């Protein structure tokens, strides 16, 4: 199935607009991480306790917050959880690690505050999970190394399958996707948990696959169009794969959008990362990765060096 036939969009002539788009979103995310919300790590990474409390009827969050304040529990984050139809309403209480409180039992503190303020009962502590600050720091390092190792592995794979410049361009595009996705979490102040890291690693593979499809077409066209400039070949290759790219990404986007809307609070971070990541990943395979090949070629020619790819003349 083809959405477009015989289209001839000159993507490279719009490179400055596309670069400005990338810069706006990248710099906004970096600004938020440095000066506004920071990187909003969840309890998984910074340590603390999460307590799930269910109620007979939908609770008033302000009432719960007042109960915690009266009990001296500060910095508690209260979040309503959408469960299955007919399930009891649930609230997720997140408490940061209290390193200054020896023997602090978050589950007992939450239970005590609820019993003191909800005299008619109607609530139940369903579960609690505590992660120490040391374990959280280890998880942060492991998540960082997992992402870096995946990028290194893909760079080596593309180096052998294509050429080094293809691998560098693809890794830069995926890093661009990851940076904007994490920036979106910072801008919206949503917590980054282990499931979000899993979504980002999924996104790395998805975005790379999309980029490889475009690179494959560029390589095929370079073999048959050696007299054309590299920029013409890249434009032609992007246009030839555009239908496939939009159909694949569009259907995947609809799936993760449904997951985001109907998946509930537990999957909210995971699905949000994929919603943002698939949009940006599709954009970067067209607007970042492929144009980098042309930019590198033009840079080599401007320095008097030989072309690294066929089509060794500037447009």
Short mmCIF file of C-alpha atoms in Angstrom, two decimals:
data_model
loop_
_atom_site.label_atom_id
_atom_site.label_comp_id
_atom_site.label_asym_id
_atom_site.label_seq_id
_atom_site.Cartn_x
_atom_site.Cartn_y
_atom_site.Cartn_z
CA UNK A 1 0.00 0.00 0.00
CA UNK A 2 1.33 3.45 -0.91
CA UNK A 3 0.09 6.72 0.52
CA UNK A 4 2.09 8.80 -1.96
CA UNK A 5 3.17 8.17 -5.52
CA UNK A 6 5.76 10.12 -7.44
CA UNK A 7 6.25 12.70 -4.73
CA UNK A 8 9.29 14.92 -4.95
CA UNK A 9 9.76 16.77 -1.66
CA UNK A 10 13.11 18.52 -1.35
CA UNK A 11 13.76 17.67 2.31
CA UNK A 12 17.31 18.97 2.34
CA UNK A 13 16.26 22.47 1.26
CA UNK A 14 14.26 22.63 4.53
CA UNK A 15 17.15 21.53 6.71
CA UNK A 16 17.38 24.83 8.63
CA UNK A 17 13.69 24.74 9.56
CA UNK A 18 14.07 21.11 10.66
CA UNK A 19 17.22 21.96 12.61
CA UNK A 20 15.38 24.81 14.35
CA UNK A 21 12.56 22.40 15.28
CA UNK A 22 15.05 19.97 16.83
CA UNK A 23 16.89 22.76 18.65
CA UNK A 24 13.72 24.19 20.18
CA UNK A 25 12.64 20.86 21.67
CA UNK A 26 16.15 19.76 22.68
CA UNK A 27 17.06 23.06 24.35
CA UNK A 28 13.67 23.27 26.10
CA UNK A 29 14.22 19.83 27.61
CA UNK A 30 17.81 20.59 28.63
CA UNK A 31 16.73 23.91 30.18
CA UNK A 32 14.03 22.12 32.18
CA UNK A 33 16.48 19.43 33.35
CA UNK A 34 19.07 22.02 34.42
CA UNK A 35 16.99 24.87 35.84
CA UNK A 36 13.36 23.84 36.33
CA UNK A 37 12.12 20.35 37.19
CA UNK A 38 15.47 18.57 36.90
CA UNK A 39 15.34 14.91 35.93
CA UNK A 40 12.23 13.70 37.78
CA UNK A 41 13.43 10.33 38.99
CA UNK A 42 10.77 8.04 40.43
CA UNK A 43 11.10 6.08 43.65
CA UNK A 44 12.82 3.31 41.65
CA UNK A 45 15.86 5.54 41.14
CA UNK A 46 16.01 7.94 44.09
CA UNK A 47 14.83 5.62 46.84
CA UNK A 48 11.67 5.81 48.90
CA UNK A 49 8.41 4.04 49.49
CA UNK A 50 5.23 3.59 47.43
CA UNK A 51 2.03 2.56 49.21
CA UNK A 52 -1.14 1.54 47.35
CA UNK A 53 -4.33 2.34 49.31
CA UNK A 54 -7.78 1.33 48.06
CA UNK A 55 -11.08 2.91 49.15
CA UNK A 56 -14.74 1.92 49.16
CA UNK A 57 -15.57 5.12 47.28
CA UNK A 58 -13.57 7.76 45.36
CA UNK A 59 -11.48 9.61 48.00
CA UNK A 60 -10.84 13.33 48.18
CA UNK A 61 -7.11 13.89 47.57
CA UNK A 62 -7.12 17.15 49.56
CA UNK A 63 -8.56 15.27 52.53
CA UNK A 64 -5.80 12.66 52.26
CA UNK A 65 -3.13 15.34 51.96
CA UNK A 66 -4.47 17.09 55.07
CA UNK A 67 -4.33 13.77 56.93
CA UNK A 68 -0.65 13.35 56.05
CA UNK A 69 0.19 16.92 56.99
CA UNK A 70 -1.49 16.43 60.38
CA UNK A 71 0.58 13.25 60.89
CA UNK A 72 3.82 15.07 60.03
CA UNK A 73 4.36 13.20 56.76
CA UNK A 74 5.91 15.76 54.45
CA UNK A 75 6.67 15.61 50.71
CA UNK A 76 4.14 12.84 50.08
CA UNK A 77 3.01 12.61 46.46
CA UNK A 78 -0.60 11.47 46.10
CA UNK A 79 -1.79 10.10 42.80
CA UNK A 80 -5.18 8.61 41.86
CA UNK A 81 -4.88 5.28 40.06
CA UNK A 82 -7.41 4.25 37.43
CA UNK A 83 -8.06 0.54 37.82
CA UNK A 84 -10.31 -1.87 35.98
CA UNK A 85 -14.03 -1.16 35.66
CA UNK A 86 -15.73 -2.05 38.94
CA UNK A 87 -12.46 -2.12 40.90
CA UNK A 88 -12.09 -0.17 44.15
CA UNK A 89 -10.65 3.34 43.66
CA UNK A 90 -6.95 3.41 44.48
CA UNK A 91 -4.47 6.05 45.49
CA UNK A 92 -0.71 5.71 45.11
CA UNK A 93 1.25 7.45 47.88
CA UNK A 94 4.94 8.05 47.12
CA UNK A 95 7.24 9.03 49.96
CA UNK A 96 10.89 10.06 49.48
CA UNK A 97 13.61 8.27 51.41
CA UNK A 98 13.84 9.68 54.97
CA UNK A 99 17.54 9.35 55.61
CA UNK A 100 17.26 11.48 58.77
CA UNK A 101 14.61 9.29 60.36
CA UNK A 102 16.11 6.11 61.79
CA UNK A 103 13.57 3.31 61.83
CA UNK A 104 10.97 5.26 59.84
CA UNK A 105 8.32 2.84 58.60
CA UNK A 106 6.46 4.47 55.70
CA UNK A 107 3.75 1.83 55.50
CA UNK A 108 2.99 2.13 59.22
CA UNK A 109 3.07 5.96 59.01
CA UNK A 110 0.58 5.99 56.10
CA UNK A 111 -1.67 3.48 57.86
CA UNK A 112 -1.57 5.53 61.10
CA UNK A 113 -2.44 8.76 59.30
CA UNK A 114 -5.36 7.12 57.50
CA UNK A 115 -6.73 5.54 60.70
CA UNK A 116 -6.55 8.87 62.55
CA UNK A 117 -8.45 10.80 59.89
CA UNK A 118 -10.74 8.27 58.24
CA UNK A 119 -12.60 7.11 61.33
CA UNK A 120 -15.31 5.39 59.29
CA UNK A 121 -12.73 3.06 57.75
CA UNK A 122 -13.47 2.24 54.13
CA UNK A 123 -9.83 1.98 53.12
CA UNK A 124 -7.23 -0.76 52.88
CA UNK A 125 -3.46 -0.71 52.39
CA UNK A 126 -3.06 -3.04 49.42
CA UNK A 127 0.71 -3.12 49.05
CA UNK A 128 3.91 -1.21 49.71
CA UNK A 129 7.34 -1.16 48.11
CA UNK A 130 10.50 0.34 49.57
CA UNK A 131 13.75 0.97 47.70
CA UNK A 132 16.84 2.23 49.51
CA UNK A 133 18.90 5.17 48.15
CA UNK A 134 21.89 2.91 47.41
CA UNK A 135 19.78 0.52 45.35
CA UNK A 136 18.21 3.50 43.56
CA UNK A 137 21.65 4.87 42.65
CA UNK A 138 22.73 1.47 41.34
CA UNK A 139 19.58 1.27 39.21
CA UNK A 140 20.32 4.73 37.76
CA UNK A 141 23.81 3.64 36.75
CA UNK A 142 22.53 0.37 35.29
CA UNK A 143 19.86 2.19 33.27
CA UNK A 144 22.46 4.66 31.93
CA UNK A 145 24.90 1.90 30.98
CA UNK A 146 22.12 -0.18 29.38
CA UNK A 147 21.26 2.76 27.12
CA UNK A 148 24.90 3.54 26.27
CA UNK A 149 25.73 -0.12 25.55
CA UNK A 150 22.72 -0.42 23.24
CA UNK A 151 23.86 2.67 21.30
CA UNK A 152 27.44 1.34 21.09
CA UNK A 153 26.21 -2.04 19.84
CA UNK A 154 24.13 -0.42 17.12
CA UNK A 155 27.03 1.84 16.09
CA UNK A 156 29.26 -1.23 15.62
CA UNK A 157 26.52 -3.10 13.76
CA UNK A 158 25.92 -0.23 11.31
CA UNK A 159 29.66 0.26 10.88
CA UNK A 160 30.00 -3.29 9.60
CA UNK A 161 26.74 -3.35 7.64
CA UNK A 162 27.15 0.08 6.00
CA UNK A 163 30.00 2.48 6.82
CA UNK A 164 31.06 4.29 9.97
CA UNK A 165 29.34 7.56 8.99
CA UNK A 166 26.00 5.73 8.71
CA UNK A 167 26.44 4.40 12.24
CA UNK A 168 27.42 7.80 13.63
CA UNK A 169 24.43 9.49 11.94
CA UNK A 170 22.02 6.85 13.27
CA UNK A 171 23.39 7.04 16.83
CA UNK A 172 23.20 10.86 16.80
CA UNK A 173 19.56 10.64 15.64
CA UNK A 174 18.67 8.13 18.37
CA UNK A 175 20.47 10.23 21.00
CA UNK A 176 18.42 13.20 19.74
CA UNK A 177 15.22 11.13 20.21
CA UNK A 178 16.22 10.00 23.70
CA UNK A 179 17.16 13.53 24.79
CA UNK A 180 13.84 15.00 23.62
CA UNK A 181 11.86 12.17 25.24
CA UNK A 182 13.58 12.62 28.61
CA UNK A 183 13.16 16.38 28.20
CA UNK A 184 9.42 15.85 27.72
CA UNK A 185 9.30 14.01 31.06
CA UNK A 186 11.13 16.90 32.71
CA UNK A 187 8.90 19.56 31.11
CA UNK A 188 5.72 17.74 32.22
CA UNK A 189 7.31 16.74 35.57
CA UNK A 190 6.40 13.08 35.13
CA UNK A 191 8.46 10.55 37.03
CA UNK A 192 11.01 8.41 35.21
CA UNK A 193 10.71 4.85 36.48
CA UNK A 194 12.11 1.48 35.42
CA UNK A 195 9.20 0.98 33.01
CA UNK A 196 10.06 4.32 31.36
CA UNK A 197 13.65 3.14 30.86
CA UNK A 198 12.26 -0.03 29.26
CA UNK A 199 10.17 2.16 26.94
CA UNK A 200 13.23 4.28 26.03
CA UNK A 201 15.25 1.14 25.17
CA UNK A 202 12.32 -0.04 23.03
CA UNK A 203 12.29 3.36 21.37
CA UNK A 204 16.03 3.11 20.63
CA UNK A 205 15.44 -0.12 18.69
CA UNK A 206 12.34 1.21 16.93
CA UNK A 207 13.95 4.47 15.83
CA UNK A 208 17.09 2.65 14.66
CA UNK A 209 15.02 0.23 12.56
CA UNK A 210 13.25 3.15 10.89
CA UNK A 211 16.58 4.81 10.13
CA UNK A 212 18.07 1.61 8.69
CA UNK A 213 15.18 1.35 6.20
CA UNK A 214 16.03 4.81 4.84
CA UNK A 215 19.78 4.03 4.83
CA UNK A 216 19.16 0.79 2.92
CA UNK A 217 17.31 2.68 0.21
CA UNK A 218 20.07 5.31 0.03
CA UNK A 219 22.67 2.58 -0.45
CA UNK A 220 20.61 0.91 -3.18
CA UNK A 221 20.08 4.20 -5.00
CA UNK A 222 23.76 5.15 -4.71
CA UNK A 223 24.67 1.94 -6.53
CA UNK A 224 22.47 2.85 -9.51
CA UNK A 225 22.69 6.67 -9.48
CA UNK A 226 26.40 7.41 -9.20
CA UNK A 227 26.16 10.45 -11.45
CA UNK A 228 23.65 12.19 -9.22
CA UNK A 229 24.69 14.24 -6.23
CA UNK A 230 24.31 12.68 -2.78
CA UNK A 231 21.65 15.23 -1.81
CA UNK A 232 19.49 14.21 -4.80
CA UNK A 233 19.86 10.55 -3.89
CA UNK A 234 19.00 11.19 -0.24
CA UNK A 235 15.89 13.22 -1.17
CA UNK A 236 14.79 10.49 -3.57
CA UNK A 237 15.35 7.75 -0.98
CA UNK A 238 13.38 9.55 1.75
CA UNK A 239 10.47 10.11 -0.65
CA UNK A 240 10.51 6.48 -1.81
CA UNK A 241 10.29 5.17 1.77
CA UNK A 242 7.90 7.86 3.03
CA UNK A 243 4.73 5.78 2.62
CA UNK A 244 6.24 2.83 4.46
CA UNK A 245 7.58 5.08 7.22
CA UNK A 246 4.27 6.88 7.81
CA UNK A 247 2.14 3.73 7.63
CA UNK A 248 4.33 1.78 10.06
CA UNK A 249 4.82 4.65 12.47
CA UNK A 250 1.20 5.80 12.20
CA UNK A 251 -0.24 2.42 13.13
CA UNK A 252 2.26 2.00 15.96
CA UNK A 253 1.45 5.48 17.20
CA UNK A 254 -2.28 4.70 17.29
CA UNK A 255 -1.56 1.59 19.36
CA UNK A 256 0.56 3.35 21.96
CA UNK A 257 -1.87 6.30 22.03
CA UNK A 258 -4.67 3.88 23.00
CA UNK A 259 -2.35 2.45 25.64
CA UNK A 260 -1.72 5.96 26.96
CA UNK A 261 -5.42 6.90 27.05
CA UNK A 262 -6.87 3.63 28.32
CA UNK A 263 -3.89 1.83 29.89
CA UNK A 264 -4.28 3.30 33.34
CA UNK A 265 -1.87 5.02 35.68
CA UNK A 266 0.53 2.09 36.03
CA UNK A 267 1.39 2.21 32.30
CA UNK A 268 1.16 6.02 32.00
CA UNK A 269 4.91 6.69 31.98
CA UNK A 270 5.70 3.75 29.69
CA UNK A 271 3.08 4.73 27.11
CA UNK A 272 3.92 8.46 27.32
CA UNK A 273 7.57 7.70 26.47
CA UNK A 274 6.47 5.68 23.44
CA UNK A 275 3.94 8.29 22.25
CA UNK A 276 6.59 11.03 22.30
CA UNK A 277 9.39 8.76 21.13
CA UNK A 278 7.64 7.35 18.08
CA UNK A 279 6.70 10.83 16.85
CA UNK A 280 10.25 12.11 17.33
CA UNK A 281 11.87 8.89 16.08
CA UNK A 282 9.90 9.02 12.82
CA UNK A 283 10.80 12.67 12.37
CA UNK A 284 14.51 12.10 13.07
CA UNK A 285 14.89 9.24 10.59
CA UNK A 286 13.78 11.68 7.88
CA UNK A 287 15.07 15.00 9.14
CA UNK A 288 18.19 14.19 11.16
CA UNK A 289 19.88 10.91 10.23
CA UNK A 290 19.80 11.03 6.41
CA UNK A 291 20.67 14.76 6.07
CA UNK A 292 23.72 14.16 8.29
CA UNK A 293 25.22 12.00 5.53
CA UNK A 294 24.98 14.93 3.12
CA UNK A 295 26.29 17.41 5.69
CA UNK A 296 29.32 15.18 6.36
CA UNK A 297 29.98 14.71 2.65
CA UNK A 298 29.75 18.46 2.02
CA UNK A 299 32.10 19.13 4.94
CA UNK A 300 34.71 16.72 3.54
CA UNK A 301 34.50 18.26 0.08
CA UNK A 302 34.76 21.80 1.48
CA UNK A 303 38.01 20.75 3.23
CA UNK A 304 39.41 19.40 -0.03
CA UNK A 305 39.07 15.79 1.08
CA UNK A 306 37.72 12.98 -1.06
CA UNK A 307 34.03 12.05 -0.83
CA UNK A 308 33.33 9.31 1.69
CA UNK A 309 30.25 8.12 -0.22
CA UNK A 310 29.39 7.90 -3.93
CA UNK A 311 27.76 10.96 -5.43
CA UNK A 312 30.85 12.97 -4.63
CA UNK A 313 29.78 16.40 -5.77
CA UNK A 314 27.91 19.10 -3.95
CA UNK A 315 24.32 19.88 -4.94
#
